[in-house]
Short mmCIF file of C-alpha atoms and ligand atoms in Angstrom, two decimals:
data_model
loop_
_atom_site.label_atom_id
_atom_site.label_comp_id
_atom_site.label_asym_id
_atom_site.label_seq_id
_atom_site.Cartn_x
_atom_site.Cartn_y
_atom_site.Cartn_z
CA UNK A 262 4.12 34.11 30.47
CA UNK A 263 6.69 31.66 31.57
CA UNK A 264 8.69 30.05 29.03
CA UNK A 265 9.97 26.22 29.19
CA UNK A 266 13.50 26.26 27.40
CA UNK A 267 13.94 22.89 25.47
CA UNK A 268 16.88 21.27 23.84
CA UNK A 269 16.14 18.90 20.95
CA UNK A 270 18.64 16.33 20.05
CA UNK A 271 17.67 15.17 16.49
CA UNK A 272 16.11 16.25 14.03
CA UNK A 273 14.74 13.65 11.66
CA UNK A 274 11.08 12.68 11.21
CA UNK A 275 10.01 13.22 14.89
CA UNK A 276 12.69 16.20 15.40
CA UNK A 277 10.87 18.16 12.12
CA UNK A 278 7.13 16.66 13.47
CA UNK A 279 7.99 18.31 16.78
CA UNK A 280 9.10 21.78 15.03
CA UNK A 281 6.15 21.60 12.90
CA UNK A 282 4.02 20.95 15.62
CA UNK A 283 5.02 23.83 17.93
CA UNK A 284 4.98 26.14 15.23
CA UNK A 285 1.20 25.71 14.01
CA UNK A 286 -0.15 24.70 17.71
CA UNK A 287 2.30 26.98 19.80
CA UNK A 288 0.07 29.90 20.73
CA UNK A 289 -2.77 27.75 21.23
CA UNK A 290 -1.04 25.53 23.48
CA UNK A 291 0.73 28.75 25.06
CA UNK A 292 -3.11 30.14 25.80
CA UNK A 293 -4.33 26.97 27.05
CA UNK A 294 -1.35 26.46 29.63
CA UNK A 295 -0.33 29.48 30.50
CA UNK A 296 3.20 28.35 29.71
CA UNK A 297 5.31 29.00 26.29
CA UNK A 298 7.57 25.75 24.91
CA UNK A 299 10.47 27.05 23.14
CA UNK A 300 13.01 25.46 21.32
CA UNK A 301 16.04 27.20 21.70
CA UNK A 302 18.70 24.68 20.39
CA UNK A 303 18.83 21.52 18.28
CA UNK A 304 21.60 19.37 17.81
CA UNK A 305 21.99 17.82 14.22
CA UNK A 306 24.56 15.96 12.54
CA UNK A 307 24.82 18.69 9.06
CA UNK A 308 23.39 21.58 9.55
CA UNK A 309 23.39 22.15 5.81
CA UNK A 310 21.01 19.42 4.84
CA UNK A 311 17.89 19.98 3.33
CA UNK A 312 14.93 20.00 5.55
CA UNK A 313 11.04 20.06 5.17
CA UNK A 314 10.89 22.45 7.80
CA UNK A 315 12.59 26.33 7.53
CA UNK A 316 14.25 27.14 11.48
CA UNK A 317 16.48 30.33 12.11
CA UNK A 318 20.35 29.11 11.16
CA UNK A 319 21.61 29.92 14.96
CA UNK A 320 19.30 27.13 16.37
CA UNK A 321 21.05 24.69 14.78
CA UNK A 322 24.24 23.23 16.69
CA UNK A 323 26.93 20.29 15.90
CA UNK A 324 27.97 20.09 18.98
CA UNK A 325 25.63 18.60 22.26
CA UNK A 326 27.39 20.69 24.64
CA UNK A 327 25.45 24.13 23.28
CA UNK A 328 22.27 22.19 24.78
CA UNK A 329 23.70 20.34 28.23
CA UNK A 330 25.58 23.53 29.09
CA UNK A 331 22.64 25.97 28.61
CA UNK A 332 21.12 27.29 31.82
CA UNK A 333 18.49 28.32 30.16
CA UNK A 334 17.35 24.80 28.52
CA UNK A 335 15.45 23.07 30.85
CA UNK A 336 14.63 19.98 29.48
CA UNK A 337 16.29 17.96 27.00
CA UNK A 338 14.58 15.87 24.57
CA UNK A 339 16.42 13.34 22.59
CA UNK A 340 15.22 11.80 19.51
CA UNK A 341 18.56 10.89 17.89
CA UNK A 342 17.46 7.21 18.26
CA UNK A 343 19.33 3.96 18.81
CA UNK A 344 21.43 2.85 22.02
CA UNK A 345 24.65 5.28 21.60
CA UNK A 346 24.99 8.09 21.80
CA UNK A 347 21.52 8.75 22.98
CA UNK A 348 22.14 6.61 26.36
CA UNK A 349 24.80 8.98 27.15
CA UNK A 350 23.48 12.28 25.97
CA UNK A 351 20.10 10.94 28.24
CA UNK A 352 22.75 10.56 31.51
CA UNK A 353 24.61 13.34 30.84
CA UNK A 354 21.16 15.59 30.71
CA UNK A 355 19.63 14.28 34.05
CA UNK A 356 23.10 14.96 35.61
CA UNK A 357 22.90 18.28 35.22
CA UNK A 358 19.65 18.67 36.49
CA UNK A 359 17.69 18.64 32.99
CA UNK A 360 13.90 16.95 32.82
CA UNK A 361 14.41 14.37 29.66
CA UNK A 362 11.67 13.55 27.13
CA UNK A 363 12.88 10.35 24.91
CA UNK A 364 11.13 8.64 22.17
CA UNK A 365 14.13 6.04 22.64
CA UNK A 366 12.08 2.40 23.35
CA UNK A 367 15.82 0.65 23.00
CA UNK A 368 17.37 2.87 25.26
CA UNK A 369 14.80 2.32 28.22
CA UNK A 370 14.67 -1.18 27.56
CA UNK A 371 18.00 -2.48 27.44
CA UNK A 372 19.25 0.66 30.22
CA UNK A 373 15.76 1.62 31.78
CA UNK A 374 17.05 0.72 35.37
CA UNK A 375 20.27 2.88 34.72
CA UNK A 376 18.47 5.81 33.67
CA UNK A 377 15.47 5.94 36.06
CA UNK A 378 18.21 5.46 38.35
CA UNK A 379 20.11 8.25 37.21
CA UNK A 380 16.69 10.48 37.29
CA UNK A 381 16.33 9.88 40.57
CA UNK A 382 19.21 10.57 42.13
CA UNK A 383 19.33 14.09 39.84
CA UNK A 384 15.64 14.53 41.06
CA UNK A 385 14.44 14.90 37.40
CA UNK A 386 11.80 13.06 35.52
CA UNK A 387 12.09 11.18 32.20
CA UNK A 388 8.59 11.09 29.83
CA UNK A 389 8.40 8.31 27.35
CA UNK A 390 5.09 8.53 25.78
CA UNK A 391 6.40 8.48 22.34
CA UNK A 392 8.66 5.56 22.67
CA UNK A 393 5.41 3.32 22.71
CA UNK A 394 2.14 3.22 20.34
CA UNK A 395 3.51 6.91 18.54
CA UNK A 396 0.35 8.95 19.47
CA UNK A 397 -1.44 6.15 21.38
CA UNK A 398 -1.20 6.87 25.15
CA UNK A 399 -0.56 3.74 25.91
CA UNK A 400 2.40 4.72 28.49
CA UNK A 401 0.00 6.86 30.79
CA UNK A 402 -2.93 4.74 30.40
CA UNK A 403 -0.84 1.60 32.38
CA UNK A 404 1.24 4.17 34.68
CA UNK A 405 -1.66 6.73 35.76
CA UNK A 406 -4.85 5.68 34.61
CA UNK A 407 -4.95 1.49 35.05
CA UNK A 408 -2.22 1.79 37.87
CA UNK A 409 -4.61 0.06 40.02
CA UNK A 410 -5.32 -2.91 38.83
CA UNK A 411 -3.01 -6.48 38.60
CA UNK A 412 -2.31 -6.58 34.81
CA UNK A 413 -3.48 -10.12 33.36
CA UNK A 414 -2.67 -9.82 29.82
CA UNK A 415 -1.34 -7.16 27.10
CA UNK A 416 -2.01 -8.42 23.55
CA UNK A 417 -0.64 -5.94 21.01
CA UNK A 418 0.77 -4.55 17.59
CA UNK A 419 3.17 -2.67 18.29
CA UNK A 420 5.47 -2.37 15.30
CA UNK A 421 3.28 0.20 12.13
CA UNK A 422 6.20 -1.42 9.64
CA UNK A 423 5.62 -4.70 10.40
CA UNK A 424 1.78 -4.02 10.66
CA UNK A 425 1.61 -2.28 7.12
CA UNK A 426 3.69 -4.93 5.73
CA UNK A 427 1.56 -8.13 6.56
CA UNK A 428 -2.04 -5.63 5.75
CA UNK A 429 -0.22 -5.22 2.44
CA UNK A 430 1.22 -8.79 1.68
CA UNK A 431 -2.15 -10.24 2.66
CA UNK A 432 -4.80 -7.63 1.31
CA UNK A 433 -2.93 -6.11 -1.89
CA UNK A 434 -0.68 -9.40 -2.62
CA UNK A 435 2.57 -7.20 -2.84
CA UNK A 436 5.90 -9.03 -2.04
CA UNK A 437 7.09 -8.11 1.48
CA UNK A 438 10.33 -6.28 -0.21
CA UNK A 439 7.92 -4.24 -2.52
CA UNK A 440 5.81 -3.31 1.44
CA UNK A 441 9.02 -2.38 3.19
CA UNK A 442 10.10 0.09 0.60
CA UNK A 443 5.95 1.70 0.62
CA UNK A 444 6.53 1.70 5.01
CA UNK A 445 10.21 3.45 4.38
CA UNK A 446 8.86 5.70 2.11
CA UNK A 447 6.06 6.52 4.63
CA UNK A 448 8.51 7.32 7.73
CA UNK A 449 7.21 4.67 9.86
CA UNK A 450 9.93 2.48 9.59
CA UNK A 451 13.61 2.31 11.87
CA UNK A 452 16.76 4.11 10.46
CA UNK A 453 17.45 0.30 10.38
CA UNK A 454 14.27 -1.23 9.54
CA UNK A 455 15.76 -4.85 10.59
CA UNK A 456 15.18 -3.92 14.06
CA UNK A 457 11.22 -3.55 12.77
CA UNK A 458 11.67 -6.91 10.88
CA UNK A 459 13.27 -8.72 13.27
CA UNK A 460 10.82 -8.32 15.83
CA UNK A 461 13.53 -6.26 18.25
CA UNK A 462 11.37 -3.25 18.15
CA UNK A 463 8.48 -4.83 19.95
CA UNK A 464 10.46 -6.98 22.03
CA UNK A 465 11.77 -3.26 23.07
CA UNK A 466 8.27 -1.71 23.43
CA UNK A 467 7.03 -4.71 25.53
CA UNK A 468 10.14 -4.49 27.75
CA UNK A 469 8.76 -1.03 28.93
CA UNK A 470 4.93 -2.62 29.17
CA UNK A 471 5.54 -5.56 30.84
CA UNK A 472 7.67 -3.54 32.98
CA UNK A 473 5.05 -0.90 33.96
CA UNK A 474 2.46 -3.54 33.83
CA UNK A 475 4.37 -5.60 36.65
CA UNK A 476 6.17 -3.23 38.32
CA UNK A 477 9.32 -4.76 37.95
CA UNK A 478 12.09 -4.71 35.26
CA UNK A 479 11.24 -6.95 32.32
CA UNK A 480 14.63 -7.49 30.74
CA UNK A 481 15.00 -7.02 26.89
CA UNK A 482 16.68 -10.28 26.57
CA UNK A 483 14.13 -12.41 28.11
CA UNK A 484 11.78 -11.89 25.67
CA UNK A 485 10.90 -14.44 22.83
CA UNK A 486 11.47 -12.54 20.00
CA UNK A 487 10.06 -13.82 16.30
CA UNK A 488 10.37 -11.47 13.63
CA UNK A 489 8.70 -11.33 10.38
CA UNK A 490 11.50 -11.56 7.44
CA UNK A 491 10.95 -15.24 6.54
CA UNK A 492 7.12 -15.64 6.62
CA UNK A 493 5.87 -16.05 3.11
CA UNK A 494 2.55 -15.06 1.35
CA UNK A 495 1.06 -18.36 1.27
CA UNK A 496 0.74 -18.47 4.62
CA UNK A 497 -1.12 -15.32 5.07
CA UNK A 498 -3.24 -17.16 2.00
CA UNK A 499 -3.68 -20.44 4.67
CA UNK A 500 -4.43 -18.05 7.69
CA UNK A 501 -7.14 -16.40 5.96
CA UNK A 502 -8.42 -19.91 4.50
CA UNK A 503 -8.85 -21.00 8.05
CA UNK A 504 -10.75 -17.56 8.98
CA UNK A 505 -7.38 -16.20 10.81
CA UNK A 506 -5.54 -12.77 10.11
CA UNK A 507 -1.91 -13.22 10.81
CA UNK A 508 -0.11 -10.36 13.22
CA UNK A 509 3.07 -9.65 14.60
CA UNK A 510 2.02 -9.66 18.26
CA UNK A 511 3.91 -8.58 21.56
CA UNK A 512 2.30 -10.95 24.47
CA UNK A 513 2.71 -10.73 27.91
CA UNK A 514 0.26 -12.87 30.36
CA UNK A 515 0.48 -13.43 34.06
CA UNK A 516 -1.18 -17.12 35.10
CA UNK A 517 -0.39 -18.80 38.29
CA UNK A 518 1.75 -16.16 39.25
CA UNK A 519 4.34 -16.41 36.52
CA UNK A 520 4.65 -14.01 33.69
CA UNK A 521 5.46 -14.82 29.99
CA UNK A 522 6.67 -12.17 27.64
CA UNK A 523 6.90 -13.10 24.03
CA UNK A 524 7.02 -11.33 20.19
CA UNK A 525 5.83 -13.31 17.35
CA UNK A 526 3.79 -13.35 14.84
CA UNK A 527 0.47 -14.82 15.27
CA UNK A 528 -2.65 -16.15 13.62
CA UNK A 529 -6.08 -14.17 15.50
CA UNK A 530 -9.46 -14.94 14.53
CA UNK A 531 -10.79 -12.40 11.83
CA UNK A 532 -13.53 -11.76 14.47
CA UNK A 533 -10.76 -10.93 16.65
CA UNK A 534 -10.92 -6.77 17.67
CA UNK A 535 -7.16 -6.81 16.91
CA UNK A 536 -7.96 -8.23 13.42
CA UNK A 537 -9.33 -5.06 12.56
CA UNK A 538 -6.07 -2.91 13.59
CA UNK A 539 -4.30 -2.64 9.54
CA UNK A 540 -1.33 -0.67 7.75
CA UNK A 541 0.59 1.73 10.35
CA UNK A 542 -1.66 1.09 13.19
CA UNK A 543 -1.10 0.11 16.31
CA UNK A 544 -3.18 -1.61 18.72
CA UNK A 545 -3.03 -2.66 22.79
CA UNK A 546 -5.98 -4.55 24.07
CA UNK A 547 -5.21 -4.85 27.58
CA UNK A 548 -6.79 -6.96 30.40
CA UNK A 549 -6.85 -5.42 34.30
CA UNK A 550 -8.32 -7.67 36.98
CA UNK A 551 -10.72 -5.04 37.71
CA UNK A 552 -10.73 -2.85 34.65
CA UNK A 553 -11.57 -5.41 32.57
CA UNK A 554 -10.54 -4.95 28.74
CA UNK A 555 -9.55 -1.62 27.63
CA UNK A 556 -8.53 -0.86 24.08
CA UNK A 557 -6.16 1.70 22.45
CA UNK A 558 -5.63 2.19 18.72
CA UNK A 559 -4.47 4.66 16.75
CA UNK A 560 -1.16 5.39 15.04
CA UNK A 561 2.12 3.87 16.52
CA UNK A 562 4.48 5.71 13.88
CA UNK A 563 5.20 8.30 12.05
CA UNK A 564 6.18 12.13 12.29
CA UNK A 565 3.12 13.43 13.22
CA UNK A 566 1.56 10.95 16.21
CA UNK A 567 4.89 10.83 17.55
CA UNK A 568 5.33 14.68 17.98
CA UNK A 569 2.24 14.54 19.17
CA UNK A 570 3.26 12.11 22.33
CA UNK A 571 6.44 14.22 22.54
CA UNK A 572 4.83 17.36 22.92
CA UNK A 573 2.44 16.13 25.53
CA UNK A 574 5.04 14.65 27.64
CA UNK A 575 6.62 18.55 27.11
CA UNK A 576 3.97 20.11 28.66
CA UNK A 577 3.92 17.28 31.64
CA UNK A 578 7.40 18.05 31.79
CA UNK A 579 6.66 22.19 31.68
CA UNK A 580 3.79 21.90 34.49
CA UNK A 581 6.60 19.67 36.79
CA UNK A 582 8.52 22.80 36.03
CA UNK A 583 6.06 25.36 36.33
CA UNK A 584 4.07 23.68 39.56
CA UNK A 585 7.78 23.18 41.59
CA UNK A 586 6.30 19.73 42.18
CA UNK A 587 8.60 16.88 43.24
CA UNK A 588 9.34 14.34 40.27
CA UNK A 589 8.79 10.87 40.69
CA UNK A 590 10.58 9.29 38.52
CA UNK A 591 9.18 5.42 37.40
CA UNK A 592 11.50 3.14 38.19
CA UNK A 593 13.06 -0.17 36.93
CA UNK A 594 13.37 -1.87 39.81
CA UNK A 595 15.28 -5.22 39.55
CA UNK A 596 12.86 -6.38 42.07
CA UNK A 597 11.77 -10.37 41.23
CA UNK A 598 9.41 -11.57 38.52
CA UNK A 599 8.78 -14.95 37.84
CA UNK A 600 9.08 -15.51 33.94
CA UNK A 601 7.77 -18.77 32.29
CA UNK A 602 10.58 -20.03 29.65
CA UNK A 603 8.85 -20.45 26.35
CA UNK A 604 9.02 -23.95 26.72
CA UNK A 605 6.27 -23.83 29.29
CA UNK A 606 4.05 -21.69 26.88
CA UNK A 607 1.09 -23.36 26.08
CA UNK A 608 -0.65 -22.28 22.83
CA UNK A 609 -2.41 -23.46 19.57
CA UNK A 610 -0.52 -24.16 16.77
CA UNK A 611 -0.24 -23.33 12.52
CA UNK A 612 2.34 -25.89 11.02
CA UNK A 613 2.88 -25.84 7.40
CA UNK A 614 4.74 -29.17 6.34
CA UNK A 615 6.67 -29.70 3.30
CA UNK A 616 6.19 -32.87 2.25
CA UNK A 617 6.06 -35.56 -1.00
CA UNK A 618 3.11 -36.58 -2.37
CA UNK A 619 2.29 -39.69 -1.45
CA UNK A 620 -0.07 -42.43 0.86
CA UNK A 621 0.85 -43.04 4.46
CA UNK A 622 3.16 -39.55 4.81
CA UNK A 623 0.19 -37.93 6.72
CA UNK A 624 -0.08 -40.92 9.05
CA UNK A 625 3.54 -40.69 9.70
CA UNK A 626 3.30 -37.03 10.56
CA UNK A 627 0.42 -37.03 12.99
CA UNK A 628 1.95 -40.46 14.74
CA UNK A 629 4.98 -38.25 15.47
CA UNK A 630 2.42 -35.42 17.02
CA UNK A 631 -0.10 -37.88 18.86
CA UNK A 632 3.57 -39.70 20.78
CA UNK A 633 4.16 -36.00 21.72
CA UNK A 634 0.50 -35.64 23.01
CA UNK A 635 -0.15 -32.91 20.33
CA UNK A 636 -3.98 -32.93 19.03
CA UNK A 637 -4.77 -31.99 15.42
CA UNK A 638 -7.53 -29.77 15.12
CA UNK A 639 -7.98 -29.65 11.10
CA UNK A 640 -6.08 -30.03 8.41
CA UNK A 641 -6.08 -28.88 4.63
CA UNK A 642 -3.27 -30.22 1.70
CA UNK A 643 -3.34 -28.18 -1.27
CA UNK A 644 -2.47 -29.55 -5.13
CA UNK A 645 -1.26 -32.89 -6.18
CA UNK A 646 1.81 -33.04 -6.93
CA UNK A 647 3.67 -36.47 -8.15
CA UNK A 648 7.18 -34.98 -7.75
CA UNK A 649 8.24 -32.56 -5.44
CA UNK A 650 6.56 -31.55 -2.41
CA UNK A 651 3.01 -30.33 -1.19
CA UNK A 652 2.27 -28.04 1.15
CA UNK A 653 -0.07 -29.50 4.44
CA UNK A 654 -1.12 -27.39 7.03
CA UNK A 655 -2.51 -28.61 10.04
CA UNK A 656 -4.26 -26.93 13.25
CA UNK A 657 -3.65 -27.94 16.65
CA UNK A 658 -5.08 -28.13 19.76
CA UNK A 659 -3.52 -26.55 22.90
CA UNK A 660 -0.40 -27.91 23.18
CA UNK A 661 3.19 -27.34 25.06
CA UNK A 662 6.16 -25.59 23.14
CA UNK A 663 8.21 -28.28 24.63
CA UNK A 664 6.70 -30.84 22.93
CA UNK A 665 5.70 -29.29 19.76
CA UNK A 666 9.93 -28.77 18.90
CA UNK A 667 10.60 -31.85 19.97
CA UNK A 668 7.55 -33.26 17.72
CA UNK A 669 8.89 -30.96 14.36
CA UNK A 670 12.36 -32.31 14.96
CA UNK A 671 11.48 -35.66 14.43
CA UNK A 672 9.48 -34.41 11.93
CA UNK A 673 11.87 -32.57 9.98
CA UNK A 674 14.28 -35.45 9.93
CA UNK A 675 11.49 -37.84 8.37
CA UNK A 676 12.92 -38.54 4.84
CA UNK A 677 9.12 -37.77 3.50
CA UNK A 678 9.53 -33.97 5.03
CA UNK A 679 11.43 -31.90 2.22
CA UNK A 680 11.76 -28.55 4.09
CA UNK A 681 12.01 -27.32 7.95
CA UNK A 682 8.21 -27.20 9.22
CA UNK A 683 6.52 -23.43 9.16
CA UNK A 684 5.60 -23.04 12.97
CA UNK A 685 2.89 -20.42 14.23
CA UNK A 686 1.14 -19.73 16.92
CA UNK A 687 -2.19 -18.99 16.96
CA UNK A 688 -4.02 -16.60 19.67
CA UNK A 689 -8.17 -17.14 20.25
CA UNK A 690 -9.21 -14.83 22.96
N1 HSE B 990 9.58 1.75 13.57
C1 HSE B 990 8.55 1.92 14.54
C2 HSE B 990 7.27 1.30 13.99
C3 HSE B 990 8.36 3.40 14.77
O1 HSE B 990 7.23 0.97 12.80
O2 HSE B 990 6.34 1.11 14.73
C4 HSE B 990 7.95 3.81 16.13
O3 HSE B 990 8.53 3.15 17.17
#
């Protein structure tokens, strides 16, 4: 039986999934192909550390060369994570003629064109499953299987930390410090779990969407990116009052040909089918012209979906190998894409005020939003309070981000507004 010769780099929570995985599905795999995945090195940073997983010492190696240099590795799979080394351990793979399977989402999208670039000219491929939706095959289903169709919207939760934390703020009440720690414990979260937080991990996995929905590179930096670190309990507690579940979502849409691309979080209906997508999940409910919708769930982190992806993309990579087929590498073209600037995005809009208690402030607020032609839907104040300030949460109609930051300027500088306005948007279909 022909064996596939594999060089991981990493061996963390995916690294030790991937080990596991290969050891308890290996033969079964190995029958079922007709082709045997072994690893035969793997590069780690202490080779004394404790492990959950028992490998032979020799595998183990300090130093990447033992994996570039060996004939008999034929493709490389890096899951060391984060933008350096791994960009340069990716290059220096494809240059010597080595198939690469990342689970690096930063990587592709801040250095996708590079690297596709790079594949090409080697005439190697580069799998990604894994660095989008962990086990959900979210990466095939918009390259292979909806290829066809134009792409009119991707609404999705991408991030499992960010998911788990706002299921468990909202449905157990725990603080969002007191979540993080239950997510880090879990594996699901980054070595640095502010990229999670901050949003930068979607804005990272849409990157690669949006730029295999559109066929053209979607830059990392031209995404609006909204993270979750400041949003507090109360107003997962107004959401739900209102009959809305509040998720971090990764949006892109094409209207009129233009395309907008944006992270945030956002209130959905509780009716909504991503409503229903809680803890570590992830969930990508996407919209082809002729497709229709199509909906993927399952889990986006984690050692166990994520070896999963990587091993599939393993045997893709073994049957390139195996068939002598041609890669064809995807690639990043910096071909042109209209973008809409957030400022054109028009949405509905959450705004919790901060305000005194007292007769004539709510006039003063919604004056400032009718001059901006901004419609309130519905409103709710909760409490009395005779000093301090009271929370008021309106609804909007559609509206223009333009004009609803110019509107919560003025707004903010009323002397009756006590703290900067709580913007968020909020997604119906
Ligand atoms: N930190 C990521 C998440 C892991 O929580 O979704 C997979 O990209």
């Amino acid at each position: 039986m022909q064996e596939i010769g594999i060089g991981l780099l990493g061996f963390g929570v995916v690294g030790t999934g991937v080990w596991r995985l290969l050891s308890e599905n290996g033969e079964f795999l190995a029958r079922k192909t007709g082709v045997r995945l072994s690893i035969r090195r793997i590069l780690v940073r202490d080779p004394g550390k404790r492990r959950p997983v028992e490998v032979p010492g020799g595998l183990l190696t300090t130093r990447v060369e033992d994996i570039l240099e060996d004939p008999a590795i034929q493709v490389v799979c890096e899951l060391v994570g984060g933008l350096e080394p791994a960009r340069t351990y990716i290059l220096s793979a494809l240059e010597r003629g080595k198939h690469v399977v990342t689970a690096n989402k930063a990587v592709l999208a801040e250095y996708g064109p590079e690297v596709f670039a790079a594949a090409e000219s080697a005439g190697c491929e580069v799998f990604f499953e894994a660095a989008v939706g962990g086990g959900v095959p979210i990466i095939k289903t918009l390259r292979e299987s909806l290829a066809a169709n134009r792409i009119r919207r991707i609404t999705a939760i991408v991030n499992g930390t960010c998911n788990y934390i706002l299921t468990r703020m909202s449905e157990e009440g725990l603080s969002f410090a007191e979540a993080l720690a239950e997510a880090q414990d879990r594996g699901f979260a980054e070595a640095d779990p502010a990229l999670d937080i901050s949003g930068r991990d979607s804005v990272h996995k849409l990157a690669i969407l949006a730029t295999l929905a559109y066929g053209a590179h979607v830059p990392a930096g031209r995404i609006h990116q909204e993270g979750i670190a400041d949003l507090e309990v109360s107003d997962l507690v107004f959401a739900r009052e209102f009959g809305y579940v509040l998720k971090l979502l990764a949006i892109a849409r094409e209207e009129d040909g233009k395309v907008e691309v944006r992270v945030h979080p956002t209130l959905i209906p509780e009716g909504h089918v991503l409503a229903s997508v809680r803890g570590a999940f992830n969930g990508f409910l996407l919209e082809g012209d002729f497709v229709g919708e199509v909906l993927l769930y399952g889990l986006g982190a984690g050692a166990e979906p994520t070896a999963s992806a990587v091993v599939g993309d393993l045997l893709d990579a073994a049957r390139l190998i195996t068939s002598g087929a041609r890669p064809a590498p995807i690639l990043f073209r910096d071909s042109p894409l209209s973008l809409r600037p957030m400022e054109e995005v028009v949405s509905r809009y959450y705004f919790r005020f901060s305000a005194v208690d007292r007769p004539g402030v709510l006039s003063r607020i919604s004056g400032v939003l009718g001059r901006h032609g901004i419609s309130i839907a519905s409103v709710i104040q909760k409490g009395r309070r005779e000093k301090g300030s009271v929370p008021i949460v309106m609804l909007t109609h559609e509206a223009r981000e333009a004009d609803v930051r110019r509107a919560l300027s003025e707004i903010d500088r009323l002397e009756v507004v006590t703290a900067p306005t709580r913007l968020l948007r909020i997604l119906e279909a």
